[in-house]
Amino acid sequence: MIEFDNVFKSYQDSSYVLENLSLSIMPGELFGFLGPNGAGKTTTLRMLTGIAKPDQGEIRINGWNIATHPLQAKKQFGFVPDNHDLFLRVKGMLYLNFMADIYEVSGPERKKIIHDLAERFEMTDHLNQQIRSYSHGMKQKISIIGALLHSPKVLILDEPMTGLDPKATYELKKMMQEHTAQGNSVLFSTHVLEVAENLCDKVAVLNKGRMLFSGTVDEMRETFHSNESLEEMFLEITRS
């Protein structure tokens, strides 16, 4: 479970990047975070993962406050950032073993998980290559495998489908659905509104640091008295 409770964030010019965000994402929910560039999506995910700190409010992951109990909170999630400048000079397998060591995944368990995920992402033949030799899509895949290694209760992804080929995109969507089917939570940001409409249980629309809507797509249609697609409603909401 993910909880944002009256969260504010501002930067040097004192204008709010995020203003009074309150949001709950329940176990078993696949949640899409939507908004135009500069809406505050990445800032929100950075605060959720402890990379940035809110000015006010609380953020909890499975009951653990990320500010006061960072280690316990960080054990709850796997994170795929939008920037994949990983340990570029190490080989893929070394990076994955490093991630498994951090999360104390046993040898036999990590071996099976790495094998299964590498097969699904067609990365098996590339694990002994340096990450700096990978394409953007391959860096995305190795980051996703690393995030899933410890079978986290919460999966957080920032624009996870950028750079992935169609087969990898299909596999990732299946993985996200499988993850929530096991009672886990998935939160991901995306600009691909068709994917969000077809995949998500709920979505939130953020613009200029304010949350304009949170709920199902059908609830959005009821709220805004519209029969349009998510894409059309999104454009109208953020324009207004």
PDB file of C-alpha atoms in Angstrom:
ATOM      1  CA  MET A   1       0.000   0.000   0.000  1.00  0.00           C
ATOM      2  CA  ILE A   2       1.173   3.518  -0.863  1.00  0.00           C
ATOM      3  CA  GLU A   3      -0.097   6.571   1.025  1.00  0.00           C
ATOM      4  CA  PHE A   4       0.498  10.272   0.364  1.00  0.00           C
ATOM      5  CA  ASP A   5      -0.924  12.442   3.138  1.00  0.00           C
ATOM      6  CA  ASN A   6      -1.100  16.212   2.413  1.00  0.00           C
ATOM      7  CA  VAL A   7       2.290  16.297   0.688  1.00  0.00           C
ATOM      8  CA  PHE A   8       3.835  19.592  -0.430  1.00  0.00           C
ATOM      9  CA  LYS A   9       7.102  20.136  -2.301  1.00  0.00           C
ATOM     10  CA  SER A  10       8.701  23.372  -3.489  1.00  0.00           C
ATOM     11  CA  TYR A  11      12.067  24.362  -4.894  1.00  0.00           C
ATOM     12  CA  GLN A  12      14.223  27.504  -4.725  1.00  0.00           C
ATOM     13  CA  ASP A  13      11.737  29.925  -6.307  1.00  0.00           C
ATOM     14  CA  SER A  14       9.227  28.872  -3.577  1.00  0.00           C
ATOM     15  CA  SER A  15       6.515  27.903  -6.074  1.00  0.00           C
ATOM     16  CA  TYR A  16       5.026  24.493  -5.382  1.00  0.00           C
ATOM     17  CA  VAL A  17       6.040  21.603  -7.619  1.00  0.00           C
ATOM     18  CA  LEU A  18       3.552  19.530  -5.671  1.00  0.00           C
ATOM     19  CA  GLU A  19       0.695  20.964  -3.650  1.00  0.00           C
ATOM     20  CA  ASN A  20      -1.397  19.114  -1.072  1.00  0.00           C
ATOM     21  CA  LEU A  21      -1.185  15.649  -2.631  1.00  0.00           C
ATOM     22  CA  SER A  22      -3.286  13.044  -0.821  1.00  0.00           C
ATOM     23  CA  LEU A  23      -3.549   9.639  -2.451  1.00  0.00           C
ATOM     24  CA  SER A  24      -3.845   5.962  -1.481  1.00  0.00           C
ATOM     25  CA  ILE A  25      -2.891   3.019  -3.691  1.00  0.00           C
ATOM     26  CA  MET A  26      -4.186  -0.257  -2.306  1.00  0.00           C
ATOM     27  CA  PRO A  27      -2.743  -3.788  -2.487  1.00  0.00           C
ATOM     28  CA  GLY A  28      -3.756  -5.409  -5.760  1.00  0.00           C
ATOM     29  CA  GLU A  29      -4.093  -2.089  -7.619  1.00  0.00           C
ATOM     30  CA  LEU A  30      -2.328  -1.226 -10.865  1.00  0.00           C
ATOM     31  CA  PHE A  31      -2.209   2.556 -10.731  1.00  0.00           C
ATOM     32  CA  GLY A  32      -1.287   4.950 -13.537  1.00  0.00           C
ATOM     33  CA  PHE A  33       0.192   8.379 -12.836  1.00  0.00           C
ATOM     34  CA  LEU A  34      -0.603  10.799 -15.664  1.00  0.00           C
ATOM     35  CA  GLY A  35       0.285  14.396 -16.418  1.00  0.00           C
ATOM     36  CA  PRO A  36       2.004  16.650 -18.954  1.00  0.00           C
ATOM     37  CA  ASN A  37       5.720  17.410 -18.741  1.00  0.00           C
ATOM     38  CA  GLY A  38       6.482  19.381 -15.592  1.00  0.00           C
ATOM     39  CA  ALA A  39       3.307  18.257 -13.821  1.00  0.00           C
ATOM     40  CA  GLY A  40       5.241  16.855 -10.844  1.00  0.00           C
ATOM     41  CA  LYS A  41       5.087  13.126 -11.582  1.00  0.00           C
ATOM     42  CA  THR A  42       8.819  12.402 -11.343  1.00  0.00           C
ATOM     43  CA  THR A  43       9.156  14.623  -8.274  1.00  0.00           C
ATOM     44  CA  THR A  44       6.379  12.616  -6.623  1.00  0.00           C
ATOM     45  CA  LEU A  45       8.111   9.319  -7.408  1.00  0.00           C
ATOM     46  CA  ARG A  46      11.448  10.687  -6.179  1.00  0.00           C
ATOM     47  CA  MET A  47       9.850  11.573  -2.848  1.00  0.00           C
ATOM     48  CA  LEU A  48       8.108   8.221  -2.648  1.00  0.00           C
ATOM     49  CA  THR A  49      11.440   6.426  -3.045  1.00  0.00           C
ATOM     50  CA  GLY A  50      13.326   8.692  -0.624  1.00  0.00           C
ATOM     51  CA  ILE A  51      15.482  10.420  -3.242  1.00  0.00           C
ATOM     52  CA  ALA A  52      13.823  13.763  -2.431  1.00  0.00           C
ATOM     53  CA  LYS A  53      12.109  14.949   0.741  1.00  0.00           C
ATOM     54  CA  PRO A  54       8.696  16.621   0.993  1.00  0.00           C
ATOM     55  CA  ASP A  55       8.419  20.041   2.625  1.00  0.00           C
ATOM     56  CA  GLN A  56       5.250  18.961   4.413  1.00  0.00           C
ATOM     57  CA  GLY A  57       3.144  15.832   4.754  1.00  0.00           C
ATOM     58  CA  GLU A  58       3.853  12.127   5.088  1.00  0.00           C
ATOM     59  CA  ILE A  59       4.531   9.330   2.623  1.00  0.00           C
ATOM     60  CA  ARG A  60       4.100   5.731   3.762  1.00  0.00           C
ATOM     61  CA  ILE A  61       4.807   2.421   2.058  1.00  0.00           C
ATOM     62  CA  ASN A  62       3.085  -0.553   3.671  1.00  0.00           C
ATOM     63  CA  GLY A  63       2.817   1.509   6.834  1.00  0.00           C
ATOM     64  CA  TRP A  64       6.476   2.614   6.922  1.00  0.00           C
ATOM     65  CA  ASN A  65       7.133   6.347   6.753  1.00  0.00           C
ATOM     66  CA  ILE A  66       9.843   6.901   4.109  1.00  0.00           C
ATOM     67  CA  ALA A  67      11.249   9.876   6.065  1.00  0.00           C
ATOM     68  CA  THR A  68      11.414   8.360   9.560  1.00  0.00           C
ATOM     69  CA  HIS A  69      11.968   4.679   8.672  1.00  0.00           C
ATOM     70  CA  PRO A  70      13.746   4.806   5.302  1.00  0.00           C
ATOM     71  CA  LEU A  71      15.383   1.372   5.451  1.00  0.00           C
ATOM     72  CA  GLN A  72      12.182  -0.476   6.307  1.00  0.00           C
ATOM     73  CA  ALA A  73      10.229   1.506   3.689  1.00  0.00           C
ATOM     74  CA  LYS A  74      12.803   0.895   0.944  1.00  0.00           C
ATOM     75  CA  LYS A  75      12.701  -2.852   1.545  1.00  0.00           C
ATOM     76  CA  GLN A  76       9.055  -2.762   0.477  1.00  0.00           C
ATOM     77  CA  PHE A  77       9.545  -1.584  -3.106  1.00  0.00           C
ATOM     78  CA  GLY A  78      11.416  -2.034  -6.350  1.00  0.00           C
ATOM     79  CA  PHE A  79      12.075   1.118  -8.395  1.00  0.00           C
ATOM     80  CA  VAL A  80      12.723   1.668 -12.089  1.00  0.00           C
ATOM     81  CA  PRO A  81      13.793   5.307 -12.672  1.00  0.00           C
ATOM     82  CA  ASP A  82      13.502   7.243 -15.919  1.00  0.00           C
ATOM     83  CA  ASN A  83      17.304   7.631 -16.042  1.00  0.00           C
ATOM     84  CA  HIS A  84      19.319   4.474 -16.655  1.00  0.00           C
ATOM     85  CA  ASP A  85      22.857   5.660 -15.994  1.00  0.00           C
ATOM     86  CA  LEU A  86      23.501   2.564 -13.897  1.00  0.00           C
ATOM     87  CA  PHE A  87      26.887   1.069 -13.083  1.00  0.00           C
ATOM     88  CA  LEU A  88      27.868   1.338 -16.722  1.00  0.00           C
ATOM     89  CA  ARG A  89      31.277  -0.359 -16.488  1.00  0.00           C
ATOM     90  CA  VAL A  90      30.016  -3.503 -14.754  1.00  0.00           C
ATOM     91  CA  LYS A  91      28.474  -6.481 -16.485  1.00  0.00           C
ATOM     92  CA  GLY A  92      24.748  -7.086 -16.325  1.00  0.00           C
ATOM     93  CA  MET A  93      25.061 -10.199 -14.185  1.00  0.00           C
ATOM     94  CA  LEU A  94      27.305  -8.429 -11.673  1.00  0.00           C
ATOM     95  CA  TYR A  95      24.752  -5.628 -11.368  1.00  0.00           C
ATOM     96  CA  LEU A  96      21.930  -8.115 -10.754  1.00  0.00           C
ATOM     97  CA  ASN A  97      23.942  -9.999  -8.138  1.00  0.00           C
ATOM     98  CA  PHE A  98      24.729  -6.680  -6.459  1.00  0.00           C
ATOM     99  CA  MET A  99      20.995  -5.885  -6.308  1.00  0.00           C
ATOM    100  CA  ALA A 100      20.284  -9.370  -4.948  1.00  0.00           C
ATOM    101  CA  ASP A 101      22.954  -8.879  -2.255  1.00  0.00           C
ATOM    102  CA  ILE A 102      21.414  -5.560  -1.182  1.00  0.00           C
ATOM    103  CA  TYR A 103      18.001  -7.170  -0.732  1.00  0.00           C
ATOM    104  CA  GLU A 104      19.447 -10.378   0.775  1.00  0.00           C
ATOM    105  CA  VAL A 105      18.049 -12.691  -1.902  1.00  0.00           C
ATOM    106  CA  SER A 106      19.448 -16.208  -1.452  1.00  0.00           C
ATOM    107  CA  GLY A 107      21.688 -17.804  -4.093  1.00  0.00           C
ATOM    108  CA  PRO A 108      19.239 -20.430  -5.429  1.00  0.00           C
ATOM    109  CA  GLU A 109      16.329 -17.971  -5.413  1.00  0.00           C
ATOM    110  CA  ARG A 110      18.219 -15.217  -7.221  1.00  0.00           C
ATOM    111  CA  LYS A 111      19.504 -17.683  -9.815  1.00  0.00           C
ATOM    112  CA  LYS A 112      15.965 -18.769 -10.700  1.00  0.00           C
ATOM    113  CA  ILE A 113      14.532 -15.243 -10.761  1.00  0.00           C
ATOM    114  CA  ILE A 114      17.368 -13.890 -12.924  1.00  0.00           C
ATOM    115  CA  HIS A 115      17.048 -16.849 -15.300  1.00  0.00           C
ATOM    116  CA  ASP A 116      13.276 -16.488 -15.644  1.00  0.00           C
ATOM    117  CA  LEU A 117      13.217 -12.702 -16.101  1.00  0.00           C
ATOM    118  CA  ALA A 118      16.213 -12.681 -18.461  1.00  0.00           C
ATOM    119  CA  GLU A 119      14.461 -15.289 -20.607  1.00  0.00           C
ATOM    120  CA  ARG A 120      11.266 -13.252 -20.735  1.00  0.00           C
ATOM    121  CA  PHE A 121      13.154 -10.107 -21.726  1.00  0.00           C
ATOM    122  CA  GLU A 122      15.545 -11.939 -24.098  1.00  0.00           C
ATOM    123  CA  MET A 123      18.522 -10.733 -22.064  1.00  0.00           C
ATOM    124  CA  THR A 124      20.191 -14.065 -21.301  1.00  0.00           C
ATOM    125  CA  ASP A 125      22.902 -13.665 -23.941  1.00  0.00           C
ATOM    126  CA  HIS A 126      23.714 -10.119 -22.796  1.00  0.00           C
ATOM    127  CA  LEU A 127      24.228 -10.573 -19.044  1.00  0.00           C
ATOM    128  CA  ASN A 128      27.996 -10.988 -19.421  1.00  0.00           C
ATOM    129  CA  GLN A 129      28.341  -7.714 -21.337  1.00  0.00           C
ATOM    130  CA  GLN A 130      29.070  -4.327 -19.769  1.00  0.00           C
ATOM    131  CA  ILE A 131      25.957  -2.233 -19.228  1.00  0.00           C
ATOM    132  CA  ARG A 132      27.532   0.680 -21.115  1.00  0.00           C
ATOM    133  CA  SER A 133      27.312  -1.450 -24.288  1.00  0.00           C
ATOM    134  CA  TYR A 134      23.537  -1.846 -23.884  1.00  0.00           C
ATOM    135  CA  SER A 135      20.958   0.023 -25.919  1.00  0.00           C
ATOM    136  CA  HIS A 136      18.472   2.208 -24.053  1.00  0.00           C
ATOM    137  CA  GLY A 137      15.901  -0.574 -24.175  1.00  0.00           C
ATOM    138  CA  MET A 138      18.353  -3.125 -22.769  1.00  0.00           C
ATOM    139  CA  LYS A 139      19.255  -0.773 -19.900  1.00  0.00           C
ATOM    140  CA  GLN A 140      15.542  -0.493 -19.225  1.00  0.00           C
ATOM    141  CA  LYS A 141      15.220  -4.278 -19.125  1.00  0.00           C
ATOM    142  CA  ILE A 142      18.158  -4.823 -16.758  1.00  0.00           C
ATOM    143  CA  SER A 143      16.763  -2.109 -14.466  1.00  0.00           C
ATOM    144  CA  ILE A 144      13.361  -3.819 -14.393  1.00  0.00           C
ATOM    145  CA  ILE A 145      14.941  -7.212 -13.639  1.00  0.00           C
ATOM    146  CA  GLY A 146      16.933  -5.637 -10.803  1.00  0.00           C
ATOM    147  CA  ALA A 147      13.794  -4.034  -9.364  1.00  0.00           C
ATOM    148  CA  LEU A 148      11.891  -7.337  -9.372  1.00  0.00           C
ATOM    149  CA  LEU A 149      14.663  -9.522  -7.932  1.00  0.00           C
ATOM    150  CA  HIS A 150      13.478  -9.370  -4.336  1.00  0.00           C
ATOM    151  CA  SER A 151       9.783  -9.847  -5.233  1.00  0.00           C
ATOM    152  CA  PRO A 152       8.772  -6.462  -3.778  1.00  0.00           C
ATOM    153  CA  LYS A 153       5.288  -5.786  -2.448  1.00  0.00           C
ATOM    154  CA  VAL A 154       5.308  -2.428  -4.249  1.00  0.00           C
ATOM    155  CA  LEU A 155       6.656  -1.769  -7.751  1.00  0.00           C
ATOM    156  CA  ILE A 156       7.326   1.847  -8.777  1.00  0.00           C
ATOM    157  CA  LEU A 157       8.163   2.671 -12.395  1.00  0.00           C
ATOM    158  CA  ASP A 158       8.845   6.022 -14.044  1.00  0.00           C
ATOM    159  CA  GLU A 159       7.981   5.900 -17.766  1.00  0.00           C
ATOM    160  CA  PRO A 160       8.876   2.184 -17.886  1.00  0.00           C
ATOM    161  CA  MET A 161       7.924   1.526 -21.524  1.00  0.00           C
ATOM    162  CA  THR A 162      10.109   4.220 -23.060  1.00  0.00           C
ATOM    163  CA  GLY A 163      12.625   2.568 -25.383  1.00  0.00           C
ATOM    164  CA  LEU A 164      11.207  -0.950 -25.079  1.00  0.00           C
ATOM    165  CA  ASP A 165      10.447  -2.932 -28.220  1.00  0.00           C
ATOM    166  CA  PRO A 166       6.865  -4.245 -28.686  1.00  0.00           C
ATOM    167  CA  LYS A 167       7.620  -7.706 -27.289  1.00  0.00           C
ATOM    168  CA  ALA A 168       9.322  -6.335 -24.171  1.00  0.00           C
ATOM    169  CA  THR A 169       6.466  -3.862 -23.690  1.00  0.00           C
ATOM    170  CA  TYR A 170       3.991  -6.735 -23.871  1.00  0.00           C
ATOM    171  CA  GLU A 171       6.002  -8.760 -21.345  1.00  0.00           C
ATOM    172  CA  LEU A 172       6.276  -5.808 -18.959  1.00  0.00           C
ATOM    173  CA  LYS A 173       2.527  -5.223 -19.040  1.00  0.00           C
ATOM    174  CA  LYS A 174       1.976  -8.914 -18.289  1.00  0.00           C
ATOM    175  CA  MET A 175       4.456  -8.733 -15.394  1.00  0.00           C
ATOM    176  CA  MET A 176       2.671  -5.721 -13.933  1.00  0.00           C
ATOM    177  CA  GLN A 177      -0.665  -7.530 -14.107  1.00  0.00           C
ATOM    178  CA  GLU A 178       0.841 -10.666 -12.576  1.00  0.00           C
ATOM    179  CA  HIS A 179       2.350  -8.574  -9.784  1.00  0.00           C
ATOM    180  CA  THR A 180      -0.978  -7.032  -8.773  1.00  0.00           C
ATOM    181  CA  ALA A 181      -2.801 -10.366  -9.171  1.00  0.00           C
ATOM    182  CA  GLN A 182      -0.621 -11.585  -6.281  1.00  0.00           C
ATOM    183  CA  GLY A 183      -1.932  -8.777  -4.057  1.00  0.00           C
ATOM    184  CA  ASN A 184       0.930  -6.363  -4.682  1.00  0.00           C
ATOM    185  CA  SER A 185       0.762  -2.709  -5.754  1.00  0.00           C
ATOM    186  CA  VAL A 186       2.110  -1.143  -8.955  1.00  0.00           C
ATOM    187  CA  LEU A 187       2.471   2.601  -9.523  1.00  0.00           C
ATOM    188  CA  PHE A 188       3.809   3.794 -12.861  1.00  0.00           C
ATOM    189  CA  SER A 189       3.942   7.103 -14.678  1.00  0.00           C
ATOM    190  CA  THR A 190       3.305   7.213 -18.389  1.00  0.00           C
ATOM    191  CA  HIS A 191       2.510   9.494 -21.312  1.00  0.00           C
ATOM    192  CA  VAL A 192       0.978   6.592 -23.247  1.00  0.00           C
ATOM    193  CA  LEU A 193      -2.651   7.150 -22.326  1.00  0.00           C
ATOM    194  CA  GLU A 194      -3.995   4.236 -24.343  1.00  0.00           C
ATOM    195  CA  VAL A 195      -1.830   1.874 -22.271  1.00  0.00           C
ATOM    196  CA  ALA A 196      -3.071   3.481 -19.054  1.00  0.00           C
ATOM    197  CA  GLU A 197      -6.697   3.167 -20.123  1.00  0.00           C
ATOM    198  CA  ASN A 198      -6.366  -0.513 -21.034  1.00  0.00           C
ATOM    199  CA  LEU A 199      -4.067  -1.575 -18.201  1.00  0.00           C
ATOM    200  CA  CYS A 200      -4.825   0.409 -15.053  1.00  0.00           C
ATOM    201  CA  ASP A 201      -7.345  -0.213 -12.318  1.00  0.00           C
ATOM    202  CA  LYS A 202      -7.137   3.471 -11.403  1.00  0.00           C
ATOM    203  CA  VAL A 203      -5.380   6.600 -12.632  1.00  0.00           C
ATOM    204  CA  ALA A 204      -4.478   9.990 -11.212  1.00  0.00           C
ATOM    205  CA  VAL A 205      -4.111  13.131 -13.325  1.00  0.00           C
ATOM    206  CA  LEU A 206      -1.559  15.680 -12.150  1.00  0.00           C
ATOM    207  CA  ASN A 207      -1.026  19.146 -13.615  1.00  0.00           C
ATOM    208  CA  LYS A 208       1.118  22.013 -12.319  1.00  0.00           C
ATOM    209  CA  GLY A 209       1.613  20.226  -9.012  1.00  0.00           C
ATOM    210  CA  ARG A 210      -2.087  19.666  -8.307  1.00  0.00           C
ATOM    211  CA  MET A 211      -4.014  16.426  -8.534  1.00  0.00           C
ATOM    212  CA  LEU A 212      -7.026  17.032 -10.760  1.00  0.00           C
ATOM    213  CA  PHE A 213      -8.534  13.558 -10.549  1.00  0.00           C
ATOM    214  CA  SER A 214      -8.017  10.132  -8.982  1.00  0.00           C
ATOM    215  CA  GLY A 215     -10.122   7.049  -9.659  1.00  0.00           C
ATOM    216  CA  THR A 216     -11.177   4.659 -12.413  1.00  0.00           C
ATOM    217  CA  VAL A 217     -11.618   5.760 -16.018  1.00  0.00           C
ATOM    218  CA  ASP A 218     -15.363   5.131 -15.694  1.00  0.00           C
ATOM    219  CA  GLU A 219     -15.442   7.377 -12.629  1.00  0.00           C
ATOM    220  CA  MET A 220     -13.622  10.028 -14.652  1.00  0.00           C
ATOM    221  CA  ARG A 221     -16.332   9.829 -17.296  1.00  0.00           C
ATOM    222  CA  GLU A 222     -19.014  10.248 -14.617  1.00  0.00           C
ATOM    223  CA  THR A 223     -17.160  13.122 -12.924  1.00  0.00           C
ATOM    224  CA  PHE A 224     -16.661  15.090 -16.129  1.00  0.00           C
ATOM    225  CA  HIS A 225     -19.888  13.943 -17.837  1.00  0.00           C
ATOM    226  CA  SER A 226     -18.020  12.554 -20.798  1.00  0.00           C
ATOM    227  CA  ASN A 227     -18.113   9.464 -23.000  1.00  0.00           C
ATOM    228  CA  GLU A 228     -14.731  10.213 -24.539  1.00  0.00           C
ATOM    229  CA  SER A 229     -11.518   8.184 -24.365  1.00  0.00           C
ATOM    230  CA  LEU A 230      -9.008   8.725 -21.571  1.00  0.00           C
ATOM    231  CA  GLU A 231      -6.781  10.582 -24.013  1.00  0.00           C
ATOM    232  CA  GLU A 232      -9.525  13.043 -24.941  1.00  0.00           C
ATOM    233  CA  MET A 233     -10.592  13.545 -21.323  1.00  0.00           C
ATOM    234  CA  PHE A 234      -6.978  14.032 -20.248  1.00  0.00           C
ATOM    235  CA  LEU A 235      -6.423  16.738 -22.845  1.00  0.00           C
ATOM    236  CA  GLU A 236      -9.609  18.527 -21.814  1.00  0.00           C
ATOM    237  CA  ILE A 237      -8.909  18.298 -18.071  1.00  0.00           C
ATOM    238  CA  THR A 238      -5.303  19.535 -18.305  1.00  0.00           C
ATOM    239  CA  ARG A 239      -6.275  22.266 -20.788  1.00  0.00           C
ATOM    240  CA  SER A 240      -8.917  23.560 -18.394  1.00  0.00           C
TER     241      SER A 240
END
